[in-house]
């Protein structure tokens, strides 16, 4: 025989369980827009049935139900989708940084435009061409000087912007290191807290969500490996251990650089920053340095026309023959051999080497000096250090344009109207140089070892354009992949307000029915206690 009050206990359990379900539904609705939140469900089960009470085993058929209870409140989440998301997220972090860096590089190069380095170069060559039409014109000389200054300023400014970008990337790596350390500190703390709470038999759903959100964020910074253990998440980057249960090991910029070198760090934002700094920025800085040095000192072959007069004692590399039969002979010109009876093909070292063959207008005629020099304190000409020779910057008459003289000895004078050198200078625009970096005999840059200055610069811009396009394509693809995986994850773990509203109505009615059941029992007991045994009163 069952207890008189058995129904009240059954109703009470139902009320408590439906109330818990309603509270959980409200929690889901409240966090519908919370980042990283996973919807939670109350797992209900029929409470343990029992035999009806009696002195002997009851003859009442079946077991007596005791109502409902909830065994746990769990979150709905698939670890497989979490792994997929983190695996794609690291590539998104990598390509987002590379695409951003290449976008900045394209802005720095500013090509094609009316104010980029290519336009400045064109203006420089054109000013030499204009000067060759009237080599004695003071205005033409000043225009050459100003365009040369504009050219060196463009090199200096572009190089400075590249250095600034490089420093920004280095600083950002340190920022990410701090972010990693802050995140793993919190994750280790959450590991310990989750273990403590769940050790008591509870479900630390919200703490698990927080830990997963932090792990997701970490997966964008670096290629982490996550292992779920009874002590919590163990997180590492290749061989770099970060989190083990409730403890963490702070990382450093040096450790990540070492991980990059060893291959442990192979994706994520930090990887993208190191690649951007050491590959892209360093490469374009190197190519720009090579271009600046080649314009000033790069080997170039020119043909000096007959009738020109080589400076006394000048030693030139004379080129004879063509193709495989070509020979280069070092020859010193002196006396009557200075005046060329035929065209002479020689190798000179850039604008500096050619300018040193020309004559100034003074008397006795002096030869021109270096056209470009390195700034004081610099070891050689680079995009950072290149400058117009200070003597020419102060006095435009120091620009040599003539390759002819009259007379001999003390009576030798410069033929001022001669424009041979100015024309050769202007023709360098279409002349093939051998590209060599400062301080190195090896050609460097975009793979172009020889060609015109314009071809080399176009190769730089072309390479940059293709790299930027590829990075942008990879970024868009990766965004699509991450969005797709996240969409699948949200379809499992996300909060659907429609579904929650339906659940709310369902649990509300269940709660109301349980309350009505208890009211019924109240009335039954009232009748039993207060209405029976009253006969005859």
XYZ file of C-alpha atoms in Angstrom:
537
model
C 0.000 0.000 0.000
C 1.424 3.316 -0.978
C 1.806 6.307 1.262
C -1.113 8.721 1.537
C 1.240 11.562 0.659
C 3.031 9.789 -2.206
C 1.337 11.933 -4.848
C 2.542 15.130 -3.181
C 6.160 13.918 -3.480
C 5.607 13.048 -7.144
C 4.119 16.486 -7.825
C 6.963 18.174 -5.980
C 9.594 16.400 -8.073
C 7.802 17.375 -11.224
C 7.587 21.008 -10.130
C 11.308 21.138 -9.325
C 12.310 19.470 -12.585
C 10.100 21.612 -14.833
C 11.276 24.692 -12.981
C 14.894 23.744 -13.646
C 14.035 23.242 -17.317
C 12.359 26.668 -17.418
C 15.355 28.292 -15.736
C 17.724 26.665 -18.235
C 15.543 27.846 -21.114
C 15.707 31.380 -19.706
C 19.502 31.041 -19.412
C 19.718 30.005 -23.071
C 17.536 32.928 -24.175
C 19.540 35.372 -22.084
C 22.782 34.228 -23.740
C 21.460 33.985 -27.279
C 23.977 36.646 -28.349
C 26.834 35.720 -26.012
C 30.018 34.829 -27.878
C 31.044 31.225 -27.370
C 27.835 30.242 -25.536
C 26.504 26.740 -26.145
C 22.856 26.023 -25.553
C 22.145 23.854 -22.532
C 19.574 21.145 -21.960
C 18.142 19.604 -18.826
C 18.399 15.841 -19.006
C 15.243 14.374 -17.388
C 14.633 10.818 -16.340
C 11.873 9.030 -14.520
C 12.824 8.739 -10.888
C 13.394 5.305 -9.432
C 10.075 3.422 -9.008
C 9.300 1.519 -5.834
C 7.309 -1.331 -4.472
C 4.135 -0.388 -2.675
C 4.678 -0.468 1.069
C 3.301 -3.358 3.091
C 4.169 -5.995 5.649
C 4.691 -8.478 2.866
C 5.436 -8.037 -0.791
C 2.649 -6.065 -2.376
C 0.238 -7.849 -4.631
C -0.384 -4.597 -6.487
C 0.640 -5.114 -10.106
C 3.668 -3.203 -11.458
C 6.010 -0.814 -9.681
C 4.830 2.491 -8.359
C 6.236 5.467 -10.292
C 7.745 8.274 -8.262
C 7.765 11.086 -10.834
C 10.624 12.790 -12.629
C 14.043 14.162 -11.809
C 16.860 15.755 -13.783
C 20.192 14.016 -13.766
C 22.302 16.759 -15.344
C 22.345 20.035 -17.235
C 24.661 19.640 -20.180
C 25.679 21.832 -23.090
C 25.151 20.758 -26.696
C 28.529 20.786 -28.419
C 30.552 18.626 -30.845
C 34.282 18.451 -30.218
C 34.809 17.326 -33.823
C 33.480 20.659 -35.096
C 35.625 22.494 -32.530
C 38.724 20.759 -33.902
C 37.708 21.614 -37.457
C 37.104 25.245 -36.566
C 40.470 25.634 -34.837
C 42.276 23.895 -37.668
C 40.831 26.339 -40.207
C 41.066 29.335 -37.901
C 44.873 29.175 -37.715
C 45.120 29.479 -41.498
C 42.683 32.381 -41.418
C 44.958 34.137 -38.915
C 48.007 33.507 -41.095
C 46.488 34.725 -44.358
C 44.771 37.717 -42.779
C 48.167 39.016 -41.625
C 49.913 38.250 -44.921
C 47.147 39.845 -46.974
C 47.148 42.895 -44.730
C 50.937 43.268 -44.993
C 50.927 42.925 -48.779
C 48.104 45.447 -48.952
C 50.250 47.877 -46.957
C 53.234 47.163 -49.213
C 51.125 47.993 -52.256
C 50.112 51.247 -50.599
C 53.753 52.063 -49.857
C 54.833 51.334 -53.432
C 51.846 53.319 -54.655
C 51.935 51.936 -58.195
C 50.592 52.723 -60.678
C 50.145 56.369 -59.784
C 51.294 59.862 -60.703
C 53.346 60.166 -57.527
C 55.048 56.766 -57.221
C 58.713 55.909 -57.640
C 58.240 55.004 -61.285
C 56.918 58.486 -62.103
C 59.850 60.054 -60.238
C 62.265 57.870 -62.224
C 60.608 58.862 -65.498
C 60.878 62.530 -64.577
C 64.564 62.058 -63.777
C 65.380 60.466 -67.143
C 63.275 63.070 -68.969
C 65.127 65.925 -67.297
C 68.423 64.521 -68.645
C 66.883 64.277 -72.096
C 65.703 67.887 -71.885
C 69.122 69.016 -70.678
C 70.827 67.292 -73.605
C 68.954 69.642 -75.936
C 70.604 72.665 -74.329
C 73.445 71.545 -71.996
C 74.416 75.112 -71.095
C 70.911 75.956 -69.892
C 70.995 76.732 -66.162
C 67.295 75.970 -65.730
C 67.749 72.529 -67.305
C 70.577 71.762 -64.902
C 68.503 72.794 -61.897
C 65.631 70.646 -63.113
C 67.995 67.648 -63.307
C 69.204 68.441 -59.797
C 65.684 68.767 -58.363
C 64.512 65.578 -60.045
C 67.573 63.759 -58.698
C 66.731 65.026 -55.199
C 63.111 63.942 -55.686
C 64.358 60.494 -56.747
C 66.580 60.045 -53.692
C 63.809 61.366 -51.426
C 61.419 58.814 -52.917
C 63.922 56.028 -52.230
C 64.535 57.306 -48.681
C 60.833 57.681 -47.893
C 59.866 54.303 -49.317
C 62.704 52.633 -47.431
C 61.636 54.364 -44.193
C 58.062 53.183 -44.647
C 59.312 49.630 -45.144
C 61.406 49.904 -41.979
C 58.388 51.250 -40.071
C 56.275 48.349 -41.330
C 58.977 45.907 -40.254
C 59.099 47.468 -36.780
C 55.298 47.380 -36.545
C 55.304 43.669 -37.298
C 57.978 43.049 -34.661
C 56.002 45.034 -32.082
C 52.814 43.197 -33.013
C 54.545 39.856 -32.445
C 55.261 40.965 -28.890
C 51.627 42.047 -28.513
C 50.512 38.593 -29.614
C 52.969 36.985 -27.191
C 51.342 38.949 -24.365
C 47.911 37.907 -25.628
C 48.963 34.246 -25.705
C 50.315 34.411 -22.152
C 47.197 36.161 -20.860
C 44.966 33.597 -22.565
C 46.814 30.500 -21.377
C 46.858 31.892 -17.833
C 43.062 32.101 -17.917
C 42.672 28.691 -19.559
C 44.854 27.051 -16.914
C 42.735 28.705 -14.211
C 39.550 27.510 -15.897
C 40.979 23.983 -16.128
C 41.488 23.942 -12.374
C 38.076 25.460 -11.629
C 36.237 23.088 -13.983
C 37.991 20.100 -12.452
C 37.022 21.255 -8.954
C 33.365 21.864 -9.826
C 32.900 18.685 -11.818
C 34.678 16.718 -9.124
C 31.693 17.589 -6.951
C 29.331 16.112 -9.538
C 28.164 19.368 -11.133
C 28.410 20.459 -14.762
C 30.628 23.534 -15.348
C 28.948 24.355 -18.651
C 29.506 28.106 -18.661
C 33.150 27.734 -17.636
C 33.665 25.193 -20.401
C 32.203 27.683 -22.872
C 34.597 30.354 -21.661
C 37.528 27.965 -22.012
C 36.494 26.955 -25.517
C 36.067 30.565 -26.594
C 39.568 31.400 -25.339
C 40.945 28.312 -27.088
C 39.223 29.385 -30.314
C 40.841 32.813 -30.031
C 44.209 31.206 -29.352
C 43.861 29.018 -32.442
C 43.834 32.150 -34.609
C 47.091 33.388 -33.100
C 49.089 30.177 -33.535
C 48.768 26.571 -34.666
C 47.880 25.100 -31.299
C 47.264 21.443 -30.549
C 44.554 20.801 -27.950
C 44.246 17.584 -25.981
C 41.311 17.068 -23.635
C 42.379 15.225 -20.479
C 40.694 14.560 -17.137
C 42.743 17.484 -15.803
C 41.514 19.808 -18.558
C 42.970 21.042 -21.817
C 46.630 20.475 -22.618
C 47.708 23.035 -25.230
C 50.969 23.223 -27.162
C 52.448 24.732 -30.308
C 54.402 21.857 -31.799
C 57.043 21.199 -29.174
C 56.293 24.396 -27.277
C 54.194 23.455 -24.253
C 51.755 26.118 -23.097
C 49.100 24.592 -20.829
C 49.060 21.342 -18.865
C 45.896 21.046 -16.830
C 45.926 23.779 -14.211
C 49.463 24.968 -14.965
C 50.832 27.064 -17.799
C 54.233 27.905 -19.259
C 54.560 31.489 -20.473
C 56.051 31.807 -23.943
C 58.224 34.556 -25.388
C 59.008 36.189 -28.698
C 62.330 34.338 -28.806
C 60.586 31.000 -28.210
C 58.137 31.649 -31.056
C 60.946 32.772 -33.373
C 62.764 29.561 -32.528
C 59.542 27.611 -33.122
C 59.210 29.291 -36.515
C 62.749 28.250 -37.427
C 62.190 24.655 -36.311
C 58.796 24.356 -37.981
C 56.800 24.031 -34.749
C 55.144 27.375 -35.476
C 53.715 26.953 -38.966
C 50.452 28.895 -39.032
C 48.415 31.528 -37.238
C 48.806 35.266 -36.894
C 52.275 35.150 -35.335
C 53.510 32.929 -38.164
C 51.987 35.369 -40.663
C 53.762 38.271 -38.973
C 57.165 36.587 -39.062
C 56.691 35.563 -42.710
C 55.526 39.061 -43.607
C 58.471 40.676 -41.875
C 61.255 38.267 -42.879
C 60.002 37.348 -46.339
C 57.935 40.123 -47.854
C 59.203 43.304 -46.198
C 62.822 42.151 -46.104
C 62.647 41.068 -49.748
C 61.208 44.350 -51.002
C 63.651 46.311 -48.870
C 66.464 44.271 -50.421
C 65.164 44.826 -53.939
C 64.806 48.536 -53.333
C 68.373 48.704 -51.988
C 69.574 46.828 -55.055
C 67.739 49.215 -57.354
C 69.208 52.295 -55.653
C 72.739 50.879 -55.687
C 72.443 49.741 -59.295
C 71.344 53.170 -60.509
C 74.401 54.676 -58.839
C 76.979 51.918 -59.336
C 75.510 49.048 -61.352
C 77.560 47.747 -64.231
C 76.309 49.029 -67.582
C 77.735 48.868 -71.082
C 77.652 52.065 -73.174
C 79.057 53.166 -76.476
C 80.953 56.436 -76.447
C 80.768 58.082 -79.892
C 83.831 58.902 -81.949
C 85.274 62.359 -81.330
C 84.728 62.153 -77.595
C 87.691 62.867 -75.347
C 88.360 60.510 -72.462
C 89.713 62.212 -69.301
C 93.488 62.078 -68.945
C 94.639 58.878 -67.196
C 91.161 57.332 -67.067
C 91.151 53.522 -67.005
C 88.123 51.920 -68.664
C 86.964 48.368 -69.291
C 86.856 48.293 -73.085
C 84.478 45.758 -74.626
C 85.267 44.130 -77.943
C 83.459 41.393 -79.803
C 79.946 40.141 -79.136
C 78.297 37.159 -77.524
C 80.657 34.354 -76.572
C 83.500 36.159 -78.345
C 83.146 39.242 -76.217
C 86.252 40.287 -74.300
C 86.758 43.023 -71.751
C 90.126 44.736 -71.561
C 91.193 47.276 -68.975
C 92.677 50.205 -70.890
C 94.195 53.478 -69.694
C 93.701 56.516 -71.902
C 96.351 59.187 -72.061
C 97.694 61.738 -74.503
C 96.458 61.425 -78.039
C 94.676 58.145 -77.309
C 92.137 60.129 -75.308
C 90.431 61.397 -78.437
C 88.378 58.567 -79.900
C 88.715 57.995 -83.608
C 85.871 55.501 -83.563
C 82.985 54.546 -81.337
C 84.195 52.910 -78.137
C 82.171 50.394 -76.135
C 83.036 50.365 -72.438
C 81.673 49.162 -69.126
C 81.037 51.792 -66.460
C 79.597 51.600 -62.982
C 76.202 53.243 -63.156
C 75.478 56.945 -63.304
C 78.464 57.607 -61.077
C 80.888 55.868 -63.424
C 79.456 57.632 -66.467
C 79.317 61.059 -64.818
C 83.010 60.808 -63.907
C 83.843 60.678 -67.645
C 82.209 64.046 -68.321
C 83.661 67.510 -68.082
C 82.559 70.522 -66.057
C 82.571 73.986 -67.548
C 85.484 75.345 -65.475
C 88.942 75.996 -66.806
C 91.079 73.986 -66.897
C 88.317 71.425 -67.397
C 87.666 69.116 -64.451
C 85.753 65.856 -64.589
C 82.491 65.264 -62.810
C 82.430 63.428 -59.500
C 80.000 60.825 -58.218
C 76.443 61.808 -59.115
C 74.949 59.891 -56.157
C 76.657 59.311 -52.821
C 75.805 57.625 -49.529
C 74.746 59.698 -46.554
C 77.432 60.271 -43.899
C 77.841 57.267 -41.615
C 76.553 54.818 -44.207
C 78.685 51.982 -45.522
C 77.333 52.167 -49.049
C 74.458 53.222 -51.235
C 71.095 51.765 -50.317
C 67.545 53.033 -50.621
C 67.955 54.490 -47.144
C 71.326 56.140 -47.644
C 71.264 57.305 -51.263
C 71.522 61.042 -51.785
C 72.485 63.441 -54.540
C 76.162 64.402 -54.304
C 76.114 67.359 -51.850
C 78.396 69.336 -54.199
C 75.824 69.030 -57.010
C 72.959 69.715 -54.607
C 74.688 72.981 -53.648
C 75.763 73.940 -57.167
C 73.994 72.671 -60.297
C 77.016 73.659 -62.430
C 78.741 70.562 -60.989
C 76.627 68.457 -63.344
C 78.824 67.272 -66.225
C 77.240 67.191 -69.686
C 80.145 67.373 -72.148
C 82.515 64.696 -73.433
C 84.648 66.956 -75.579
C 87.505 69.359 -75.024
C 89.559 71.673 -77.201
C 93.279 72.267 -76.996
C 95.868 70.432 -74.984
C 97.728 70.887 -71.749
C 97.035 74.155 -69.981
C 95.117 75.370 -73.012
C 92.588 72.566 -72.859
C 89.015 73.800 -72.414
C 85.617 72.124 -72.261
C 83.337 72.310 -75.263
C 80.329 73.609 -73.362
C 77.808 73.042 -76.107
C 78.635 69.357 -76.342
C 75.764 67.216 -75.062
C 77.255 63.739 -75.476
C 77.324 62.886 -71.778
C 73.822 64.258 -71.163
C 72.511 62.139 -74.031
C 74.276 59.029 -72.710
C 72.748 59.727 -69.314
C 69.255 60.001 -70.799
C 69.836 56.796 -72.794
C 70.575 54.867 -69.602
C 66.809 54.649 -69.136
C 66.718 52.064 -71.922
C 70.094 50.471 -71.207
C 70.550 47.123 -69.525
C 72.217 47.152 -66.088
C 73.593 44.276 -64.055
C 71.770 44.407 -60.740
C 73.983 44.032 -57.703
C 73.195 44.633 -54.072
C 75.448 46.892 -52.047
C 78.347 44.944 -50.568
C 77.606 41.836 -52.624
C 78.791 40.586 -55.971
C 75.657 38.492 -56.360
C 72.647 39.849 -58.084
C 69.570 39.942 -55.929
C 65.979 40.931 -56.004
C 63.029 39.656 -57.908
C 65.057 37.167 -59.947
C 65.960 39.808 -62.521
C 69.761 39.769 -62.810
C 70.016 42.199 -65.689
C 67.754 44.556 -67.536
C 66.729 48.151 -67.593
C 65.889 50.060 -64.443
C 62.288 50.248 -65.602
C 62.121 46.474 -66.181
C 63.503 45.790 -62.730
C 61.001 48.093 -61.060
C 58.128 46.651 -63.072
C 59.241 43.191 -61.937
C 59.052 44.342 -58.316
C 55.559 45.758 -58.758
C 54.428 42.734 -60.750
C 55.685 40.336 -58.083
C 53.970 42.382 -55.383
C 50.712 42.411 -57.309
C 50.696 38.637 -57.771
C 51.601 37.987 -54.136
C 48.857 40.370 -52.973
C 46.325 38.729 -55.258
C 47.264 35.256 -54.034
C 47.100 36.262 -50.376
C 43.710 37.907 -50.929
C 42.417 34.760 -52.656
C 43.677 32.531 -49.858
C 42.138 34.849 -47.267
C 38.733 34.808 -48.937
C 38.812 31.016 -49.247
C 39.816 30.631 -45.640
C 37.087 33.010 -44.476
C 34.538 30.946 -46.352
C 35.824 27.728 -44.751
C 35.810 29.165 -41.245
C 32.318 30.623 -41.748
C 31.095 27.271 -43.030
C 32.480 25.319 -40.082
C 31.265 27.942 -37.628
C 27.835 27.801 -39.245
C 27.706 24.043 -38.729
C 28.855 24.517 -35.172
C 26.210 27.155 -34.517
C 23.546 24.868 -35.961
C 24.448 22.410 -33.195
C 25.417 24.651 -30.293
C 23.767 27.973 -31.074
C 20.618 29.202 -29.375
C 17.482 29.194 -31.514
C 14.984 31.601 -29.995
C 12.122 29.840 -31.773
C 13.129 26.525 -30.259
C 13.631 28.027 -26.819
C 10.215 29.703 -26.943
C 8.631 26.368 -27.806
C 10.471 24.715 -24.945
C 9.397 27.485 -22.615
C 5.715 26.886 -23.418
C 6.201 23.131 -23.066
C 7.881 23.386 -19.669
C 5.422 26.049 -18.527
C 2.470 23.792 -19.212
C 4.238 20.854 -17.590
C 4.840 22.993 -14.515
C 1.169 24.084 -14.500
C -0.042 20.512 -14.803
C 2.208 19.416 -11.938
C 0.820 22.258 -9.819
C -2.738 21.186 -10.701
C -1.826 17.619 -9.719
C -0.627 18.851 -6.346
C -3.833 20.904 -5.923
C -5.864 17.806 -6.661
C -4.010 15.925 -3.999
C -4.516 18.806 -1.612
C -8.255 18.581 -2.169
C -8.208 14.798 -1.773
C -6.387 15.047 1.528
C -8.652 17.875 2.666
C -11.658 15.681 1.999
C -10.017 12.737 3.655
C -8.872 14.568 6.754
C -11.659 17.051 7.262
C -14.621 15.329 5.542
C -14.432 11.749 6.793
C -15.618 10.551 10.232
C -18.227 13.356 10.375
C -21.328 11.106 10.135
C -23.852 11.810 12.907
C -22.362 15.167 13.863
